[in-house]
mmCIF file of C-alpha atoms in Angstrom:
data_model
loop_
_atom_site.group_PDB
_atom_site.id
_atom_site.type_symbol
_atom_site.label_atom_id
_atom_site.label_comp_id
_atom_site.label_asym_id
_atom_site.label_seq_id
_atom_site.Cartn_x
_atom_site.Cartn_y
_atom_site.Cartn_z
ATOM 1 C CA UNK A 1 0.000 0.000 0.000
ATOM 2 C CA UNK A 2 1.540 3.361 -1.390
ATOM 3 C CA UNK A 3 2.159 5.853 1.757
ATOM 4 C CA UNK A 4 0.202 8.918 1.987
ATOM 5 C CA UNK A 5 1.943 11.911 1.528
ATOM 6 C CA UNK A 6 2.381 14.316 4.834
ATOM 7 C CA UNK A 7 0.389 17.360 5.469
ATOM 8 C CA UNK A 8 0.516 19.814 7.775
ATOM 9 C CA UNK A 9 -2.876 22.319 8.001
ATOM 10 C CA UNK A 10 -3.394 25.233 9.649
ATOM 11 C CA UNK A 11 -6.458 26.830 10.307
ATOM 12 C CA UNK A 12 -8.767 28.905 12.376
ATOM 13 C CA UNK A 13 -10.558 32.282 12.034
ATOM 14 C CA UNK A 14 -9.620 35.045 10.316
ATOM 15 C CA UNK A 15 -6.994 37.735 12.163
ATOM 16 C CA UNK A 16 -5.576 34.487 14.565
ATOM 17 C CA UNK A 17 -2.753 34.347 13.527
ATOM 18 C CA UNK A 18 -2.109 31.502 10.562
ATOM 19 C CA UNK A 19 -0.087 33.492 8.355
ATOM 20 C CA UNK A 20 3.088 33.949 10.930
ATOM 21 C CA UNK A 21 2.741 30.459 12.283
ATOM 22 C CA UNK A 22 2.549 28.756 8.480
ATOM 23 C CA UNK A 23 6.198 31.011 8.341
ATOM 24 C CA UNK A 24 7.472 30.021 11.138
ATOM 25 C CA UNK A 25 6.797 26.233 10.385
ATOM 26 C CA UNK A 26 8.202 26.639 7.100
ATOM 27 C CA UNK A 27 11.119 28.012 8.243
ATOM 28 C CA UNK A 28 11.729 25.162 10.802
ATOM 29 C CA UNK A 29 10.634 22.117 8.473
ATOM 30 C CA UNK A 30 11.755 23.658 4.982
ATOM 31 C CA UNK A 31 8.321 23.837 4.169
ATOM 32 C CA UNK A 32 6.462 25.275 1.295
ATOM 33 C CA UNK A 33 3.348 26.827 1.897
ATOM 34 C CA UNK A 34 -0.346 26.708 0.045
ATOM 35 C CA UNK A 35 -3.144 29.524 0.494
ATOM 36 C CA UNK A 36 -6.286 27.819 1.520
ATOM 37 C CA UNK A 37 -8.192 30.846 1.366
ATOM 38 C CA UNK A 38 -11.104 31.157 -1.349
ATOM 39 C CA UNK A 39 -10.234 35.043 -2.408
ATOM 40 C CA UNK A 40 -6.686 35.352 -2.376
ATOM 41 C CA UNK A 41 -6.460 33.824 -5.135
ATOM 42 C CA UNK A 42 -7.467 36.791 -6.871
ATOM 43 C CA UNK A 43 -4.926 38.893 -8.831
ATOM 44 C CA UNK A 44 -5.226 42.803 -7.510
ATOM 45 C CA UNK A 45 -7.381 41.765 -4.474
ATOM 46 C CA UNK A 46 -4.678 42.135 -2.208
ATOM 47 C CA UNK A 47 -5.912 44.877 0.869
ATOM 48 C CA UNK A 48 -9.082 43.449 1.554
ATOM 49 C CA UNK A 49 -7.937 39.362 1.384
ATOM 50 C CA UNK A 50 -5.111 40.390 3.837
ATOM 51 C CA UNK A 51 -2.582 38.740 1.425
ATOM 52 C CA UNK A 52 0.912 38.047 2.299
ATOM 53 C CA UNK A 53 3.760 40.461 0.782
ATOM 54 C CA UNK A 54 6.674 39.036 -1.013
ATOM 55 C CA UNK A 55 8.277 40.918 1.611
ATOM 56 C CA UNK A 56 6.641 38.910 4.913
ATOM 57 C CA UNK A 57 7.111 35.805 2.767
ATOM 58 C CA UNK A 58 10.862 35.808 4.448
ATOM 59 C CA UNK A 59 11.902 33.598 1.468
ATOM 60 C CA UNK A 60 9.026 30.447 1.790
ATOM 61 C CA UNK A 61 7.561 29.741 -1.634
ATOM 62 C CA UNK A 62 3.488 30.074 -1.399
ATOM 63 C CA UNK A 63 1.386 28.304 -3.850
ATOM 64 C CA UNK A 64 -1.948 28.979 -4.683
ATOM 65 C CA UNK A 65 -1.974 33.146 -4.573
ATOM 66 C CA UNK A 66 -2.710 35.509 -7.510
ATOM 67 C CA UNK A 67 -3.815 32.292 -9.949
ATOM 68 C CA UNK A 68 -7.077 34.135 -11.111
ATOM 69 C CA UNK A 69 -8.695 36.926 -12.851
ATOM 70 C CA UNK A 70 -11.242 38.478 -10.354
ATOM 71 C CA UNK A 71 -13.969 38.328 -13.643
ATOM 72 C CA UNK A 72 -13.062 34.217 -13.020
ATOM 73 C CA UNK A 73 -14.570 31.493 -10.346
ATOM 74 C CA UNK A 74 -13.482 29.056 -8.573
ATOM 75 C CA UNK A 75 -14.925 26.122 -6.817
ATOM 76 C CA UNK A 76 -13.752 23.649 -3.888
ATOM 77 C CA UNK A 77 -13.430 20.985 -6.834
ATOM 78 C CA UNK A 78 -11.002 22.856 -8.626
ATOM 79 C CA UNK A 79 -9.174 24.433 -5.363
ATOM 80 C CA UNK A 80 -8.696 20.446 -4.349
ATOM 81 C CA UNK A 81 -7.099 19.255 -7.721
ATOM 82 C CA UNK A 82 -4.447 22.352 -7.415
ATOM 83 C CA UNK A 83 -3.833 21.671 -4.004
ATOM 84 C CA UNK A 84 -3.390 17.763 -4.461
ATOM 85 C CA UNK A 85 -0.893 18.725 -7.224
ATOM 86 C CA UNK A 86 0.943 21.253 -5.300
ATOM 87 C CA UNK A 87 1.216 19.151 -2.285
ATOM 88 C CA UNK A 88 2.498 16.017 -4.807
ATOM 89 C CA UNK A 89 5.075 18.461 -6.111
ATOM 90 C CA UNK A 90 6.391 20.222 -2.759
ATOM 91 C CA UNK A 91 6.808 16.282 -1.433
ATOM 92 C CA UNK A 92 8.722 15.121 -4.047
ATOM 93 C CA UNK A 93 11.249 17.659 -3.575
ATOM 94 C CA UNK A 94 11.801 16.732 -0.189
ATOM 95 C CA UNK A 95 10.062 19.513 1.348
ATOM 96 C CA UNK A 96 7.225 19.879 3.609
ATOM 97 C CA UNK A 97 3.505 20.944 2.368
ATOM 98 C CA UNK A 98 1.980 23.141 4.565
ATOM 99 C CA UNK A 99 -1.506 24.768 3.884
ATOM 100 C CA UNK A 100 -2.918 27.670 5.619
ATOM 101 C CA UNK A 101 -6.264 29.033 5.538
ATOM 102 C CA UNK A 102 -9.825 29.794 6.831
ATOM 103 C CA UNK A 103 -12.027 28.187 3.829
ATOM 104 C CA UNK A 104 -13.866 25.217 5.490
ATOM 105 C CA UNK A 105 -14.869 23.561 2.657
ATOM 106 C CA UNK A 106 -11.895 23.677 1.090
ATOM 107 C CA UNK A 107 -9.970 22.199 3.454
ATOM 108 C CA UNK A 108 -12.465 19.343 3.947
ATOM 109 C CA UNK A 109 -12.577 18.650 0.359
ATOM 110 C CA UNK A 110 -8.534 18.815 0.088
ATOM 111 C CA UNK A 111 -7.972 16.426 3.192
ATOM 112 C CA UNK A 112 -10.971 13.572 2.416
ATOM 113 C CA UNK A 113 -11.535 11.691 -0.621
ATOM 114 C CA UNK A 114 -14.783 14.101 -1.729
ATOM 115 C CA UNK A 115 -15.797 13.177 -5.296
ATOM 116 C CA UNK A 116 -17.141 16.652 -6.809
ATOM 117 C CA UNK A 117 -17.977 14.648 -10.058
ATOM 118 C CA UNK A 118 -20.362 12.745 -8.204
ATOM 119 C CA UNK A 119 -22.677 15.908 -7.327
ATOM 120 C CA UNK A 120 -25.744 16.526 -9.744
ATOM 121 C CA UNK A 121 -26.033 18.756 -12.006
ATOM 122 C CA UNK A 122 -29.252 21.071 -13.903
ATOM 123 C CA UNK A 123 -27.966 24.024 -16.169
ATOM 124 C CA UNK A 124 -31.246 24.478 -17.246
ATOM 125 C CA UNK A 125 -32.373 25.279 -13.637
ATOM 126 C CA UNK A 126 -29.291 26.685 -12.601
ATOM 127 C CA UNK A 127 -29.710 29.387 -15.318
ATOM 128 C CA UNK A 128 -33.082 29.888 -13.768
ATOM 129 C CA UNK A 129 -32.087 30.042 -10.211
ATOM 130 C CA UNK A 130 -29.621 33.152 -11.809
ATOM 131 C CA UNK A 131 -32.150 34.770 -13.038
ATOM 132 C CA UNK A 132 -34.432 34.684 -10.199
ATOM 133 C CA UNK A 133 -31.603 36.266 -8.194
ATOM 134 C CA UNK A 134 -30.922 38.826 -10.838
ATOM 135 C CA UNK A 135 -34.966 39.732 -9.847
ATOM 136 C CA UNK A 136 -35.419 39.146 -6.884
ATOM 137 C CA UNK A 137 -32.030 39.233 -5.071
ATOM 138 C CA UNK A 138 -29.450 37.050 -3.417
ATOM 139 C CA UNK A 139 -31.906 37.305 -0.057
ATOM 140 C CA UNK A 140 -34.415 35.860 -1.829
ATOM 141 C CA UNK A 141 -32.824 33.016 -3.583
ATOM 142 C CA UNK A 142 -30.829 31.960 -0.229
ATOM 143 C CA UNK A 143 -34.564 32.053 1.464
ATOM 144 C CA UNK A 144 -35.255 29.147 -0.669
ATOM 145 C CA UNK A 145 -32.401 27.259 0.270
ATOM 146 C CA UNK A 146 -33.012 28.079 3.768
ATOM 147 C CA UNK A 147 -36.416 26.293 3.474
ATOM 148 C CA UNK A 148 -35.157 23.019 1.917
ATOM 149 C CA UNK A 149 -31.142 22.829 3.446
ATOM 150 C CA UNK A 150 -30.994 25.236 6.496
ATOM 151 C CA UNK A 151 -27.548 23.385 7.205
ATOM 152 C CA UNK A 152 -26.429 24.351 3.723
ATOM 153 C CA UNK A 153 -28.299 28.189 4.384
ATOM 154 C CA UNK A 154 -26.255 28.847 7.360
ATOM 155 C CA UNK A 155 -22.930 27.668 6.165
ATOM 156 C CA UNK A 156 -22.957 29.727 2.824
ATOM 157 C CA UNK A 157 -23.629 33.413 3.231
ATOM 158 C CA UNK A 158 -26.525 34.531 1.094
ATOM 159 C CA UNK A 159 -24.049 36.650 -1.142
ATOM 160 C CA UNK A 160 -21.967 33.855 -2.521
ATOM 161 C CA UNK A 161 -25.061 33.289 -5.047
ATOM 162 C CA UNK A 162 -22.951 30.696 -6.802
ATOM 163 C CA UNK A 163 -22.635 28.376 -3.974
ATOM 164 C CA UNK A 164 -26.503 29.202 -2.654
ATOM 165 C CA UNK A 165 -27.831 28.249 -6.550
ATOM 166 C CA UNK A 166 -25.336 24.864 -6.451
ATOM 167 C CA UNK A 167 -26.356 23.803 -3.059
ATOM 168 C CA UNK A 168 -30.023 24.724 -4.779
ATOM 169 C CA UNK A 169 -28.917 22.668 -8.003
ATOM 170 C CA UNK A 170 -28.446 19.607 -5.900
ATOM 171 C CA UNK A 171 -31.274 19.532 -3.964
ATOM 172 C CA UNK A 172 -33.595 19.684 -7.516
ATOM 173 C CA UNK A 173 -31.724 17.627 -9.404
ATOM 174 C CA UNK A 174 -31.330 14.753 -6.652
ATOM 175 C CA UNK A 175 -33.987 15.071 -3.716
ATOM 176 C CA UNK A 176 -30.800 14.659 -1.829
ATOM 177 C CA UNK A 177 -29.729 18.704 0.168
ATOM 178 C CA UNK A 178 -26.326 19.122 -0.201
ATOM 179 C CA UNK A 179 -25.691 18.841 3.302
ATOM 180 C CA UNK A 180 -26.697 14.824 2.838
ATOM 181 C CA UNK A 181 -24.714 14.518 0.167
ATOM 182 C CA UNK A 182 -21.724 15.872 1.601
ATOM 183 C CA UNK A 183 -21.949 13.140 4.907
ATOM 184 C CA UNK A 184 -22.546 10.194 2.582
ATOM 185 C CA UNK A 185 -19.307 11.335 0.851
ATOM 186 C CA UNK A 186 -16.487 8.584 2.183
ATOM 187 C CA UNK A 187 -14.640 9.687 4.880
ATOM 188 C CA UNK A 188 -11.475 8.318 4.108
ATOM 189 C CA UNK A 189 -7.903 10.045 4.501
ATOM 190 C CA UNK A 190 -6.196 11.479 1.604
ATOM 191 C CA UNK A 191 -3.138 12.699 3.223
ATOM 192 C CA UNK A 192 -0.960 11.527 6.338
ATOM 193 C CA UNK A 193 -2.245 15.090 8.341
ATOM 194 C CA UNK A 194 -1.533 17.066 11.475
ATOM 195 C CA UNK A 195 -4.589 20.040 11.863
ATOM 196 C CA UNK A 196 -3.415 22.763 13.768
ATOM 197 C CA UNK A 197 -6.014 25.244 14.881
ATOM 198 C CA UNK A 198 -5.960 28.797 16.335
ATOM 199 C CA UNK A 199 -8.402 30.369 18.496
ATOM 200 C CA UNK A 200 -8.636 33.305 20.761
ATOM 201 C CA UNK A 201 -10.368 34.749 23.730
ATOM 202 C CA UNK A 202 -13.339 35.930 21.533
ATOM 203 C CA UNK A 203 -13.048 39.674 23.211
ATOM 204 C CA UNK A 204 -9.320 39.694 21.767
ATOM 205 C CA UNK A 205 -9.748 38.090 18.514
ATOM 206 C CA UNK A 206 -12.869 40.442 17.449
ATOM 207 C CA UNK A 207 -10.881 44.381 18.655
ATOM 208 C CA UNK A 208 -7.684 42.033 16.337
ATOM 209 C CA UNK A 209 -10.273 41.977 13.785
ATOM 210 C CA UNK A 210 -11.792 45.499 13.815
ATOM 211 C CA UNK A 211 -8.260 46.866 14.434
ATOM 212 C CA UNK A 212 -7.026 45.154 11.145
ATOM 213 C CA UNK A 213 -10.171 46.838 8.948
ATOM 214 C CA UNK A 214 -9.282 50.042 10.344
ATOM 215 C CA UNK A 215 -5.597 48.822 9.133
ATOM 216 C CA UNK A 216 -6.905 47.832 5.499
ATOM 217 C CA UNK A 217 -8.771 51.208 5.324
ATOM 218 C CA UNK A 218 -5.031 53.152 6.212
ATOM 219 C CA UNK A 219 -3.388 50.952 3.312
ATOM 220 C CA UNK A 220 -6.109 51.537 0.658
ATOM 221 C CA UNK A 221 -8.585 49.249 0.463
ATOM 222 C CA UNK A 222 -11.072 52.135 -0.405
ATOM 223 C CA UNK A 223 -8.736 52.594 -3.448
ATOM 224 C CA UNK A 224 -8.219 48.883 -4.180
ATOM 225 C CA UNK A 225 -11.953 48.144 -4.664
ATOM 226 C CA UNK A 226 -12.956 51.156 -6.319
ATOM 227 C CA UNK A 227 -10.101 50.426 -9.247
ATOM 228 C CA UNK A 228 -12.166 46.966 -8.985
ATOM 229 C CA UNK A 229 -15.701 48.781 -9.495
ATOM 230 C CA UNK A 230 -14.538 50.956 -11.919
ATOM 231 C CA UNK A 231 -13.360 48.139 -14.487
ATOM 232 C CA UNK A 232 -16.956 47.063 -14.982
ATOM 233 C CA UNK A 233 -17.031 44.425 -12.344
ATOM 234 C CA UNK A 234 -20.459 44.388 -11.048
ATOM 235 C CA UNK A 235 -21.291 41.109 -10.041
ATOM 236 C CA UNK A 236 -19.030 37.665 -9.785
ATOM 237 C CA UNK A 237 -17.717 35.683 -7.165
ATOM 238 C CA UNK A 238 -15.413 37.825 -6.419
ATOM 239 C CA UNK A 239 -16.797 41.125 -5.513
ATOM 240 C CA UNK A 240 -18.941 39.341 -3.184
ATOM 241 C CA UNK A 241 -16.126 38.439 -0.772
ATOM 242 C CA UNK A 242 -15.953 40.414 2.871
ATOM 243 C CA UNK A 243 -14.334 43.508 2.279
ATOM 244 C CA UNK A 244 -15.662 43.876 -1.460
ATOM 245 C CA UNK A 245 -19.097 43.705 -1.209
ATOM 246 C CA UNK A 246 -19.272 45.993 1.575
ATOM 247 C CA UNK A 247 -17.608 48.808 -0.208
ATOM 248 C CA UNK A 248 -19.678 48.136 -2.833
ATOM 249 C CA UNK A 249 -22.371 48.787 -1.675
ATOM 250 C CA UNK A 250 -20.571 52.473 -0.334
ATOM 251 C CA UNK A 251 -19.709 53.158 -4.102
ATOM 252 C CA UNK A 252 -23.499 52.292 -5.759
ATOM 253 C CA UNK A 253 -24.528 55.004 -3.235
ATOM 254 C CA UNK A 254 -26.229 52.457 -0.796
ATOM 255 C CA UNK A 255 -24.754 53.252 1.978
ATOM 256 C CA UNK A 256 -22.005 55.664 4.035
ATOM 257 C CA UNK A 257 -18.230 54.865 3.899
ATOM 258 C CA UNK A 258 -18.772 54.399 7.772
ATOM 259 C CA UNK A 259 -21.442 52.657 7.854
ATOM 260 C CA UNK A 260 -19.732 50.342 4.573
ATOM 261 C CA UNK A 261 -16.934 49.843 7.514
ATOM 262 C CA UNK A 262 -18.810 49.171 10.308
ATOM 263 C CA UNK A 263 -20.619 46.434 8.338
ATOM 264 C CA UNK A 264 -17.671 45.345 7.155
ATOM 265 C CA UNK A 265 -15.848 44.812 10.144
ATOM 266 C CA UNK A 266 -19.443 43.405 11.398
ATOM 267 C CA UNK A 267 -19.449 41.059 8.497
ATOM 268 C CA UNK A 268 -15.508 39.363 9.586
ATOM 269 C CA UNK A 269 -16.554 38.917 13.203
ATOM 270 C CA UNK A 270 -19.558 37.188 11.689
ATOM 271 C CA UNK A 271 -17.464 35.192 9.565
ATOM 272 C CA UNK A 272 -14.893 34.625 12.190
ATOM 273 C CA UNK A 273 -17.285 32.388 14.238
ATOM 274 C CA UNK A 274 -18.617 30.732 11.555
ATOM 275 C CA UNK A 275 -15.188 29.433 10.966
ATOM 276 C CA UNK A 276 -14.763 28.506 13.783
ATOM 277 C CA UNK A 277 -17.972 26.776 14.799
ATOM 278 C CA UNK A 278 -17.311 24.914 11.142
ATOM 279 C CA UNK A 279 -13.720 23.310 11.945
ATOM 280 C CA UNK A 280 -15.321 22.498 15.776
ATOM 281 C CA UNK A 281 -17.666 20.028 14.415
ATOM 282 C CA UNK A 282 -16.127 19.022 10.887
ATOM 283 C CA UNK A 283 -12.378 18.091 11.519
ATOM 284 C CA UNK A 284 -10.038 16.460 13.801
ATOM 285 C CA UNK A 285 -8.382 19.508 15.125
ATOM 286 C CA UNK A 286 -5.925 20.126 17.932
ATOM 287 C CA UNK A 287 -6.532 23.461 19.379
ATOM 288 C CA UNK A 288 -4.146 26.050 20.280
ATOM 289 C CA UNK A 289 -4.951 28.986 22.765
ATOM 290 C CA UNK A 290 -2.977 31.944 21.358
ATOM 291 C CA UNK A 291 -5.074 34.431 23.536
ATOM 292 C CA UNK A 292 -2.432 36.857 25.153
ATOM 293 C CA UNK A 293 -0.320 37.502 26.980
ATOM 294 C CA UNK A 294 0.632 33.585 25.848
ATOM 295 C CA UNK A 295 4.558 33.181 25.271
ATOM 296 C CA UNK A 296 4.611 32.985 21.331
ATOM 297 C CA UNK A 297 7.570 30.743 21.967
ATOM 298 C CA UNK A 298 6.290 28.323 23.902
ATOM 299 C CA UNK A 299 3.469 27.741 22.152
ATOM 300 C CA UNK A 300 5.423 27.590 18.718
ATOM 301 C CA UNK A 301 7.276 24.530 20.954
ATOM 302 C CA UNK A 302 4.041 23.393 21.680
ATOM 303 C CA UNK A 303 2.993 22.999 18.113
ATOM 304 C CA UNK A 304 5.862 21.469 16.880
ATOM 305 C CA UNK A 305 5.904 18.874 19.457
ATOM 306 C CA UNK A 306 2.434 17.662 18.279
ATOM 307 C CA UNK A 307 3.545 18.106 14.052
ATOM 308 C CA UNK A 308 6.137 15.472 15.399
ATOM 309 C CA UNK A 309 4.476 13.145 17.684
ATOM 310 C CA UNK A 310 1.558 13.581 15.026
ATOM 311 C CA UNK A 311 3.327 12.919 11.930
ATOM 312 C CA UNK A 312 6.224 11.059 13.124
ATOM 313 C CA UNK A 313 8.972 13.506 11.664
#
């Protein structure tokens, strides 16, 4: 039996703290290290995605940044075959894999055997869930999935309209919700893993996360998304990630630039413990307390004792 390549994942929710520690593992295990994060793999969305800088990279190759046009999408299916390929390559160099990020389903679909190809399909009624949304708005259409998968409904937030209309998709083309399909999927172990995840005294981790919008605002995230409103781009996966869609609505005249912040910064504390409540009940995690005034040094010793005892290294 072939041996499953080694993994080491790192998540939790957003403002923890996973881009450091995926660094400072890297550095350690001469690791290379993959974004698991849905929206940075967007070229020019770099402000609101809180995207490394070939400066912080200190040197550590990272995989899986800047691979799309923001006019493009990009699915969990597609985001596992890249990762499975990166992952391949980084082991056979010798080095370590090591993926950071906060997109639950992602991660799932990377670290168990999920067959995407397997789901059910309908263009006809997927063009026809589009429209509805188009006339009657993403509230509307997420309404409807509410009714038939509330699991589904409170996993996907009703502005990802692709992901509402596929969960929708499913559900008419099968009888099965998405949420059934996804827990008769095998539960089987692609990769040899060790899950690391972050949390935080929730107090601390939501003035980290209101002090970093503030932050994004200072580096120009105003400018950043109105360059990406003002190339036509009205509608897309893309502009309906946290920090976009929010200024968005600022720009179409909807709404105050404070207020666009507030909700914004309302919108990733949201998010924050949806992540978190996701990874509690859909992974085998070992949990980290990074709360301060925790030694950073002692818990990095911490960590790395488990990646060893975990992986055998």
């Amino acid at each position: 039996m072939k041996e499953k390549q080694k993994v080491i994942v790192i998540i939790g929710p957003t403002g923890v703290g996973k881009t450091n520690l995926s660094i400072e593992i890297a550095k350690r295990l001469n690791g290379e290290i993959i974004s698991g994060d849905s929206m940075q793999i967007y070229k020019g969305m770099d402000i609101g995605t809180a995207k490394i800088r070939v400066n912080e990279m200190r040197g550590i190759p990272h995989h899986l940044i800047d691979i799309k046009d923001p006019d493009e999408s990009f699915s969990a299916a597609e985001f596992q075959m890249l990762a499975r390929e990166c992952i391949t390559d980084i082991s056979s160099r010798g080095k370590t894999a090591i993926v950071a990020g906060g997109t639950g389903l992602y991660i799932q679909s990377l670290l168990y055997d999920y067959q995407f190809s397997e789901q059910p399909s309908d263009p006809g009624y997927r063009r026809q869930m589009e429209k509805t949304a188009e006339e009657k708005g993403s509230d509307y259409v997420h309404s409807l999935l509410r009714e038939c998968d509330p699991e589904s409904a409170s996993r996907i937030h009703p502005n990802n309209e692709r992901r509402v209309i596929r969960a929708l998709e499913i559900f008419y083309s099968s009888g099965k919700t998405m949420t059934e399909q996804l827990k008769h999927q095998k539960r089987e172990e692609h990769f040899h893993s060790a899950i690391i995840g972050l949390t935080m005294d929730r107090e601390t981790l939501y003035y980290r996360i209101n002090h970093r919008v503030d932050s994004m605002m200072e580096e120009g995230l105003l400018e950043e998304v109105t360059r990406l409103y003002e190339s036509g781009l009205t509608s897309g996966q893309a502009v309906q990630a946290i920090g976009y869609k929010e200024i968005y609505q600022y720009l179409k005249g909807g709404m105050t630039l404070e207020e666009a912040v507030e909700q914004l910064k309302q919108n990733s504390r949201r998010y924050a413990k949806r992540q978190l409540t996701w990874f509690r009940n859909k992974m085998d995690v070992e949990w980290f307390d990074m709360t301060p005034p925790a030694d950073p040094q002692q818990k990095l010793d911490e960590i790395f004792t488990y990646i060893a005892g975990k992986l055998h290294l």
